């Protein structure tokens, strides 16, 4: 029996449901970055309203600040989707999106989620989780927290949740990667650049936009608009 139901969705996720007139046509899941996701008091954003104007549910799951889209997180998102689909009496197209750790989560949910997305969009995503384990001083403990209970060696668990190591298992859908060129937290040359190159070698439909003069996950207004419209257009 699922813990998430159509009656208690708001205990497990933010949604823009109240902004939508009529029946929703699709669902956007947006996954937050590392150390975010503690507060459940999330105000409506410009993307909430844009999504509502297009009859799209915008959903931010409360999946934990150090999760790295582990098995519990995948299950939670699946249950939120189940509850929404039951509530509205239909299965809807899904977009998997996020930034930084949430960018990895968007890619990994596309791999393991019950409902394969039609589109995946990620901002400054961690693509090589093996490398990222030692990339910063703060990451090893968070990855252990998420994946240390798999009852297999930690290095094997990390590979299971590393997009760069799961390339061939990612679905054949539309992808957008947005990277900033002054990112000192997730090195584009170790993550997005390699990931996009290898995805193209596999013949995947993937687009990579690079934003100069911006730090980690800091998109320009133009880039943010392109990113949001890409998701809405392709969902």
Tab-separated table of N, CA and C in Angstrom, residues 46-115:
chain	number	residue	atom	x	y	z
A	46	UNK	N	7.281	31.835	-10.852
A	46	UNK	CA	6.886	32.164	-12.226
A	46	UNK	C	6.684	30.892	-13.036
A	47	UNK	N	7.470	29.845	-12.735
A	47	UNK	CA	7.319	28.579	-13.454
A	47	UNK	C	6.032	27.874	-13.035
A	48	UNK	N	5.634	28.056	-11.782
A	48	UNK	CA	4.341	27.520	-11.335
A	48	UNK	C	3.219	28.080	-12.193
A	49	UNK	N	3.260	29.391	-12.409
A	49	UNK	CA	2.213	30.052	-13.173
A	49	UNK	C	2.299	29.702	-14.660
A	50	UNK	N	3.513	29.665	-15.210
A	50	UNK	CA	3.669	29.295	-16.618
A	50	UNK	C	3.150	27.884	-16.852
A	51	UNK	N	3.476	26.981	-15.957
A	51	UNK	CA	2.998	25.612	-16.089
A	51	UNK	C	1.475	25.562	-16.018
A	52	UNK	N	0.904	26.272	-15.070
A	52	UNK	CA	-0.557	26.293	-14.919
A	52	UNK	C	-1.239	26.850	-16.155
A	53	UNK	N	-0.632	27.868	-16.750
A	53	UNK	CA	-1.211	28.460	-17.965
A	53	UNK	C	-1.253	27.447	-19.103
A	54	UNK	N	-0.369	26.468	-19.033
A	54	UNK	CA	-0.325	25.423	-20.060
A	54	UNK	C	-0.964	24.120	-19.582
A	55	UNK	N	-1.747	24.204	-18.502
A	55	UNK	CA	-2.461	23.051	-17.933
A	55	UNK	C	-1.512	21.927	-17.535
A	56	UNK	N	-0.372	22.314	-16.956
A	56	UNK	CA	0.639	21.350	-16.533
A	56	UNK	C	0.831	21.451	-15.018
A	57	UNK	N	0.808	20.320	-14.354
A	57	UNK	CA	1.115	20.268	-12.932
A	57	UNK	C	2.624	20.414	-12.732
A	58	UNK	N	3.002	21.336	-11.873
A	58	UNK	CA	4.402	21.537	-11.517
A	58	UNK	C	4.571	21.028	-10.089
A	59	UNK	N	5.421	20.029	-9.912
A	59	UNK	CA	5.511	19.302	-8.648
A	59	UNK	C	6.960	19.268	-8.165
A	60	UNK	N	7.156	19.646	-6.908
A	60	UNK	CA	8.480	19.565	-6.292
A	60	UNK	C	8.416	18.581	-5.123
A	61	UNK	N	8.850	17.356	-5.319
A	61	UNK	CA	8.765	16.339	-4.264
A	61	UNK	C	9.649	16.690	-3.060
A	62	UNK	N	9.136	16.386	-1.870
A	62	UNK	CA	9.919	16.556	-0.648
A	62	UNK	C	10.722	15.272	-0.420
A	63	UNK	N	11.799	15.132	-1.160
A	63	UNK	CA	12.514	13.861	-1.192
A	63	UNK	C	13.825	13.875	-0.426
A	64	UNK	N	14.065	14.927	0.340
A	64	UNK	CA	15.213	14.927	1.238
A	64	UNK	C	16.418	15.683	0.735
A	65	UNK	N	17.150	16.365	1.624
A	65	UNK	CA	18.264	17.220	1.217
A	65	UNK	C	19.509	16.483	0.749
A	66	UNK	N	19.676	15.199	1.165
A	66	UNK	CA	20.855	14.418	0.773
A	66	UNK	C	20.386	13.101	0.169
A	67	UNK	N	19.753	13.126	-0.962
A	67	UNK	CA	19.121	11.887	-1.443
A	67	UNK	C	19.788	11.262	-2.659
A	68	UNK	N	20.296	12.068	-3.563
A	68	UNK	CA	20.935	11.576	-4.788
A	68	UNK	C	20.053	10.564	-5.533
A	69	UNK	N	18.755	10.803	-5.515
A	69	UNK	CA	17.753	9.942	-6.162
A	69	UNK	C	18.015	8.471	-5.848
A	70	UNK	N	18.121	8.188	-4.557
A	70	UNK	CA	18.281	6.802	-4.126
A	70	UNK	C	16.956	6.055	-4.280
A	71	UNK	N	16.942	4.801	-3.878
A	71	UNK	CA	15.766	3.970	-4.119
A	71	UNK	C	14.525	4.511	-3.417
A	72	UNK	N	14.708	5.025	-2.198
A	72	UNK	CA	13.561	5.586	-1.477
A	72	UNK	C	12.999	6.797	-2.202
A	73	UNK	N	13.883	7.600	-2.801
A	73	UNK	CA	13.436	8.791	-3.530
A	73	UNK	C	12.678	8.412	-4.792
A	74	UNK	N	13.182	7.432	-5.526
A	74	UNK	CA	12.478	6.958	-6.723
A	74	UNK	C	11.089	6.471	-6.339
A	75	UNK	N	11.025	5.700	-5.254
A	75	UNK	CA	9.735	5.173	-4.821
A	75	UNK	C	8.781	6.293	-4.437
A	76	UNK	N	9.287	7.315	-3.735
A	76	UNK	CA	8.439	8.437	-3.349
A	76	UNK	C	7.865	9.141	-4.574
A	77	UNK	N	8.723	9.420	-5.555
A	77	UNK	CA	8.250	10.113	-6.765
A	77	UNK	C	7.237	9.247	-7.503
A	78	UNK	N	7.489	7.959	-7.582
A	78	UNK	CA	6.528	7.043	-8.210
A	78	UNK	C	5.170	7.109	-7.498
A	79	UNK	N	5.206	7.133	-6.172
A	79	UNK	CA	3.955	7.166	-5.416
A	79	UNK	C	3.226	8.493	-5.588
A	80	UNK	N	3.972	9.586	-5.683
A	80	UNK	CA	3.338	10.885	-5.952
A	80	UNK	C	2.664	10.855	-7.319
A	81	UNK	N	3.365	10.287	-8.309
A	81	UNK	CA	2.773	10.165	-9.647
A	81	UNK	C	1.525	9.294	-9.604
A	82	UNK	N	1.603	8.160	-8.919
A	82	UNK	CA	0.432	7.282	-8.794
A	82	UNK	C	-0.749	8.033	-8.203
A	83	UNK	N	-0.484	8.801	-7.150
A	83	UNK	CA	-1.559	9.524	-6.469
A	83	UNK	C	-2.181	10.590	-7.372
A	84	UNK	N	-1.340	11.305	-8.116
A	84	UNK	CA	-1.850	12.330	-9.030
A	84	UNK	C	-2.667	11.694	-10.153
A	85	UNK	N	-2.181	10.595	-10.687
A	85	UNK	CA	-2.888	9.939	-11.781
A	85	UNK	C	-4.218	9.360	-11.309
A	86	UNK	N	-4.239	8.858	-10.076
A	86	UNK	CA	-5.506	8.372	-9.527
A	86	UNK	C	-6.470	9.538	-9.294
A	87	UNK	N	-5.941	10.630	-8.781
A	87	UNK	CA	-6.781	11.796	-8.486
A	87	UNK	C	-7.466	12.326	-9.733
A	88	UNK	N	-6.737	12.348	-10.847
A	88	UNK	CA	-7.293	12.917	-12.073
A	88	UNK	C	-7.787	11.848	-13.042
A	89	UNK	N	-7.685	10.596	-12.644
A	89	UNK	CA	-8.273	9.508	-13.422
A	89	UNK	C	-7.589	9.224	-14.739
A	90	UNK	N	-6.285	9.514	-14.827
A	90	UNK	CA	-5.574	9.254	-16.084
A	90	UNK	C	-4.072	9.298	-15.837
A	91	UNK	N	-3.328	8.579	-16.672
A	91	UNK	CA	-1.878	8.658	-16.668
A	91	UNK	C	-1.464	9.772	-17.619
A	92	UNK	N	-0.626	10.690	-17.125
A	92	UNK	CA	-0.229	11.852	-17.918
A	92	UNK	C	1.255	11.802	-18.269
A	93	UNK	N	1.648	12.490	-19.344
A	93	UNK	CA	3.074	12.595	-19.659
A	93	UNK	C	3.830	13.256	-18.506
A	94	UNK	N	5.088	12.865	-18.342
A	94	UNK	CA	5.912	13.341	-17.233
A	94	UNK	C	7.194	13.968	-17.770
A	95	UNK	N	7.602	15.080	-17.138
A	95	UNK	CA	8.923	15.655	-17.376
A	95	UNK	C	9.750	15.482	-16.106
A	96	UNK	N	11.017	15.116	-16.266
A	96	UNK	CA	11.933	14.947	-15.145
A	96	UNK	C	12.970	16.059	-15.219
A	97	UNK	N	12.987	16.937	-14.208
A	97	UNK	CA	13.851	18.116	-14.269
A	97	UNK	C	14.519	18.355	-12.913
A	98	UNK	N	15.585	19.176	-12.921
A	98	UNK	CA	16.222	19.517	-11.658
A	98	UNK	C	17.548	20.207	-11.859
A	99	UNK	N	18.161	20.604	-10.739
A	99	UNK	CA	19.414	21.336	-10.797
A	99	UNK	C	20.431	20.752	-9.831
A	100	UNK	N	21.682	20.665	-10.293
A	100	UNK	CA	22.802	20.158	-9.513
A	100	UNK	C	22.547	18.709	-9.087
A	101	UNK	N	22.464	18.420	-7.766
A	101	UNK	CA	22.054	17.073	-7.359
A	101	UNK	C	20.707	16.727	-7.975
A	102	UNK	N	19.837	17.724	-8.072
A	102	UNK	CA	18.538	17.514	-8.704
A	102	UNK	C	18.642	17.260	-10.195
A	103	UNK	N	19.714	17.756	-10.820
A	103	UNK	CA	19.954	17.440	-12.222
A	103	UNK	C	20.312	15.983	-12.392
A	104	UNK	N	21.195	15.497	-11.510
A	104	UNK	CA	21.470	14.054	-11.486
A	104	UNK	C	20.168	13.295	-11.233
A	105	UNK	N	19.374	13.785	-10.293
A	105	UNK	CA	18.120	13.111	-9.951
A	105	UNK	C	17.186	13.044	-11.148
A	106	UNK	N	17.136	14.119	-11.928
A	106	UNK	CA	16.290	14.123	-13.118
A	106	UNK	C	16.723	13.034	-14.097
A	107	UNK	N	18.026	12.891	-14.275
A	107	UNK	CA	18.547	11.869	-15.187
A	107	UNK	C	18.334	10.463	-14.624
A	108	UNK	N	18.603	10.287	-13.341
A	108	UNK	CA	18.470	8.969	-12.733
A	108	UNK	C	17.010	8.561	-12.582
A	109	UNK	N	16.118	9.527	-12.318
A	109	UNK	CA	14.698	9.156	-12.277
A	109	UNK	C	14.230	8.709	-13.665
A	110	UNK	N	14.766	9.325	-14.692
A	110	UNK	CA	14.438	8.879	-16.050
A	110	UNK	C	14.844	7.428	-16.259
A	111	UNK	N	15.903	7.025	-15.588
A	111	UNK	CA	16.412	5.646	-15.681
A	111	UNK	C	15.541	4.658	-14.899
A	112	UNK	N	15.170	5.019	-13.671
A	112	UNK	CA	14.543	4.054	-12.771
A	112	UNK	C	13.057	4.295	-12.496
A	113	UNK	N	12.531	5.429	-12.895
A	113	UNK	CA	11.154	5.761	-12.550
A	113	UNK	C	10.125	4.825	-13.172
A	114	UNK	N	9.026	4.670	-12.492
A	114	UNK	CA	7.924	3.831	-12.973
A	114	UNK	C	7.349	4.373	-14.271
A	115	UNK	N	7.317	5.701	-14.394
A	115	UNK	CA	6.746	6.355	-15.573
A	115	UNK	C	7.870	7.042	-16.346
